[in-house]
């Protein structure tokens, strides 16, 4: 890639991109987890949860693209394999099909994990005065905090 001169030192760009890689991995893993639960939820809350999970994974599909594109903007390759995401993500994969209530508990914890990843990445962006990355991360953090709150309210 050509020389990048956007006012952020190369080392800082690489460090911020690394934080964003973790956020991308968490977001993609959460996308997959949410989609899985959308397909497999059963019980009295089926319709409500099925539709809510669809809203969540649709929003996450846009988010992963935004995060990956920001990583590329910083001049770093974005991870794009399950292997890479598994190594970078703080979200544990779920075996089997949990009950609807367990799905809500698991998704709440996963959204909270993404918030913690956002907080770590946000510090890196703020230290480098990278407002574009900070804004993206802050927006993602706010979305995951709100979603975790809504999920907790269902328990």
CSV table of C-alpha atoms in Angstrom, one decimal:
chain,number,residue,atom,x,y,z
A,1,UNK,CA,0.0,0.0,0.0
A,2,UNK,CA,1.2,3.5,-0.7
A,3,UNK,CA,2.5,5.7,2.0
A,4,UNK,CA,-0.3,6.8,4.4
A,5,UNK,CA,-0.1,10.3,5.8
A,6,UNK,CA,-3.4,10.9,7.6
A,7,UNK,CA,-1.8,12.5,10.7
A,8,UNK,CA,-1.4,9.3,12.7
A,9,UNK,CA,2.0,7.8,13.2
A,10,UNK,CA,2.5,4.4,11.7
A,11,UNK,CA,3.0,2.7,15.1
A,12,UNK,CA,-0.2,4.2,16.4
A,13,UNK,CA,-2.1,3.2,13.3
A,14,UNK,CA,-1.0,-0.4,13.7
A,15,UNK,CA,-1.8,-0.4,17.3
A,16,UNK,CA,-5.3,1.0,16.7
A,17,UNK,CA,-5.9,-1.5,13.9
A,18,UNK,CA,-5.0,-4.3,16.3
A,19,UNK,CA,-7.6,-3.1,18.7
A,20,UNK,CA,-10.1,-2.9,15.8
A,21,UNK,CA,-9.2,-6.4,14.8
A,22,UNK,CA,-10.3,-7.6,18.2
A,23,UNK,CA,-13.5,-5.6,17.9
A,24,UNK,CA,-14.1,-7.1,14.4
A,25,UNK,CA,-13.5,-10.6,15.7
A,26,UNK,CA,-15.9,-10.1,18.6
A,27,UNK,CA,-18.5,-8.5,16.3
A,28,UNK,CA,-18.3,-11.3,13.8
A,29,UNK,CA,-18.5,-14.0,16.4
A,30,UNK,CA,-21.5,-12.3,18.0
A,31,UNK,CA,-23.1,-12.0,14.5
A,32,UNK,CA,-22.7,-15.7,14.0
A,33,UNK,CA,-23.9,-16.5,17.6
A,34,UNK,CA,-27.0,-14.3,17.1
A,35,UNK,CA,-27.8,-15.8,13.7
A,36,UNK,CA,-27.5,-19.3,15.1
A,37,UNK,CA,-29.9,-18.4,17.9
A,38,UNK,CA,-32.3,-16.8,15.4
A,39,UNK,CA,-32.4,-20.0,13.5
A,40,UNK,CA,-32.8,-22.3,16.5
A,41,UNK,CA,-34.8,-20.4,19.1
A,42,UNK,CA,-38.0,-22.2,20.3
A,43,UNK,CA,-40.6,-21.7,23.0
A,44,UNK,CA,-43.3,-19.2,24.0
A,45,UNK,CA,-41.2,-16.2,23.0
A,46,UNK,CA,-40.2,-17.7,19.6
A,47,UNK,CA,-41.7,-14.9,17.4
A,48,UNK,CA,-40.4,-12.0,19.6
A,49,UNK,CA,-36.9,-13.5,19.9
A,50,UNK,CA,-36.7,-14.7,16.3
A,51,UNK,CA,-37.5,-11.2,15.1
A,52,UNK,CA,-35.3,-9.4,17.6
A,53,UNK,CA,-32.3,-11.7,16.9
A,54,UNK,CA,-32.8,-10.9,13.2
A,55,UNK,CA,-32.6,-7.2,13.9
A,56,UNK,CA,-29.4,-7.7,15.9
A,57,UNK,CA,-27.6,-9.8,13.3
A,58,UNK,CA,-28.6,-7.4,10.5
A,59,UNK,CA,-27.2,-4.5,12.5
A,60,UNK,CA,-24.0,-6.5,13.2
A,61,UNK,CA,-23.6,-7.3,9.5
A,62,UNK,CA,-23.2,-3.6,8.7
A,63,UNK,CA,-21.0,-3.1,11.7
A,64,UNK,CA,-18.4,-5.7,10.7
A,65,UNK,CA,-18.1,-4.1,7.3
A,66,UNK,CA,-17.6,-0.7,8.9
A,67,UNK,CA,-14.9,-2.0,11.3
A,68,UNK,CA,-13.1,-3.9,8.6
A,69,UNK,CA,-13.1,-0.9,6.3
A,70,UNK,CA,-11.6,1.3,9.1
A,71,UNK,CA,-8.8,-1.3,9.6
A,72,UNK,CA,-8.1,-1.0,5.9
A,73,UNK,CA,-8.2,2.8,6.0
A,74,UNK,CA,-5.4,2.6,8.6
A,75,UNK,CA,-3.3,0.6,6.2
A,76,UNK,CA,-3.6,-2.8,7.8
A,77,UNK,CA,-5.2,-6.0,6.5
A,78,UNK,CA,-8.5,-6.9,8.1
A,79,UNK,CA,-8.8,-10.5,9.4
A,80,UNK,CA,-11.4,-12.5,7.5
A,81,UNK,CA,-11.3,-16.1,8.5
A,82,UNK,CA,-12.9,-18.2,11.2
A,83,UNK,CA,-9.4,-19.2,12.4
A,84,UNK,CA,-8.3,-15.5,12.8
A,85,UNK,CA,-11.6,-14.5,14.5
A,86,UNK,CA,-11.3,-17.5,16.9
A,87,UNK,CA,-7.8,-16.3,17.9
A,88,UNK,CA,-8.8,-12.7,18.3
A,89,UNK,CA,-12.3,-12.9,19.8
A,90,UNK,CA,-13.1,-12.8,23.5
A,91,UNK,CA,-16.5,-14.4,22.9
A,92,UNK,CA,-16.8,-18.1,23.5
A,93,UNK,CA,-18.6,-20.3,21.0
A,94,UNK,CA,-21.7,-22.1,22.2
A,95,UNK,CA,-22.1,-25.8,21.7
A,96,UNK,CA,-25.6,-27.3,21.2
A,97,UNK,CA,-28.8,-25.3,21.3
A,98,UNK,CA,-29.5,-23.6,24.5
A,99,UNK,CA,-33.0,-22.7,25.8
A,100,UNK,CA,-34.5,-19.4,24.8
A,101,UNK,CA,-33.7,-17.9,28.2
A,102,UNK,CA,-30.1,-19.2,28.1
A,103,UNK,CA,-29.8,-17.6,24.7
A,104,UNK,CA,-30.7,-14.2,26.2
A,105,UNK,CA,-28.2,-14.7,29.0
A,106,UNK,CA,-25.4,-15.8,26.6
A,107,UNK,CA,-26.1,-12.9,24.2
A,108,UNK,CA,-26.2,-10.4,27.1
A,109,UNK,CA,-22.7,-11.6,28.2
A,110,UNK,CA,-21.5,-11.5,24.6
A,111,UNK,CA,-22.6,-7.9,24.1
A,112,UNK,CA,-21.0,-6.9,27.4
A,113,UNK,CA,-17.8,-8.6,26.2
A,114,UNK,CA,-17.9,-6.5,23.0
A,115,UNK,CA,-18.3,-3.4,25.2
A,116,UNK,CA,-15.2,-4.3,27.1
A,117,UNK,CA,-13.3,-4.8,23.8
A,118,UNK,CA,-14.6,-1.4,22.7
A,119,UNK,CA,-13.2,0.3,25.8
A,120,UNK,CA,-9.8,-1.1,25.2
A,121,UNK,CA,-9.7,-0.1,21.6
A,122,UNK,CA,-11.2,3.3,22.3
A,123,UNK,CA,-8.2,4.1,24.6
A,124,UNK,CA,-5.8,3.4,21.8
A,125,UNK,CA,-7.7,5.7,19.4
A,126,UNK,CA,-8.0,8.5,21.9
A,127,UNK,CA,-4.3,8.4,22.8
A,128,UNK,CA,-3.4,8.8,19.1
A,129,UNK,CA,-6.1,11.5,18.5
A,130,UNK,CA,-7.7,9.2,15.9
A,131,UNK,CA,-11.2,10.8,16.0
A,132,UNK,CA,-12.5,8.6,13.1
A,133,UNK,CA,-11.7,5.3,14.9
A,134,UNK,CA,-12.8,6.7,18.3
A,135,UNK,CA,-16.2,7.7,16.8
A,136,UNK,CA,-16.7,4.3,15.2
A,137,UNK,CA,-15.7,2.5,18.4
A,138,UNK,CA,-17.8,4.8,20.6
A,139,UNK,CA,-20.9,4.2,18.4
A,140,UNK,CA,-20.3,0.5,18.5
A,141,UNK,CA,-20.0,0.6,22.3
A,142,UNK,CA,-23.2,2.5,22.7
A,143,UNK,CA,-25.1,0.1,20.5
A,144,UNK,CA,-23.8,-3.0,22.5
A,145,UNK,CA,-24.5,-1.3,25.8
A,146,UNK,CA,-28.1,-0.6,24.8
A,147,UNK,CA,-28.6,-4.1,23.4
A,148,UNK,CA,-27.3,-5.7,26.6
A,149,UNK,CA,-29.6,-3.5,28.6
A,150,UNK,CA,-32.6,-4.6,26.5
A,151,UNK,CA,-31.7,-8.2,26.7
A,152,UNK,CA,-31.2,-8.0,30.5
A,153,UNK,CA,-34.7,-6.4,30.7
A,154,UNK,CA,-36.1,-9.7,29.3
A,155,UNK,CA,-34.8,-11.8,32.0
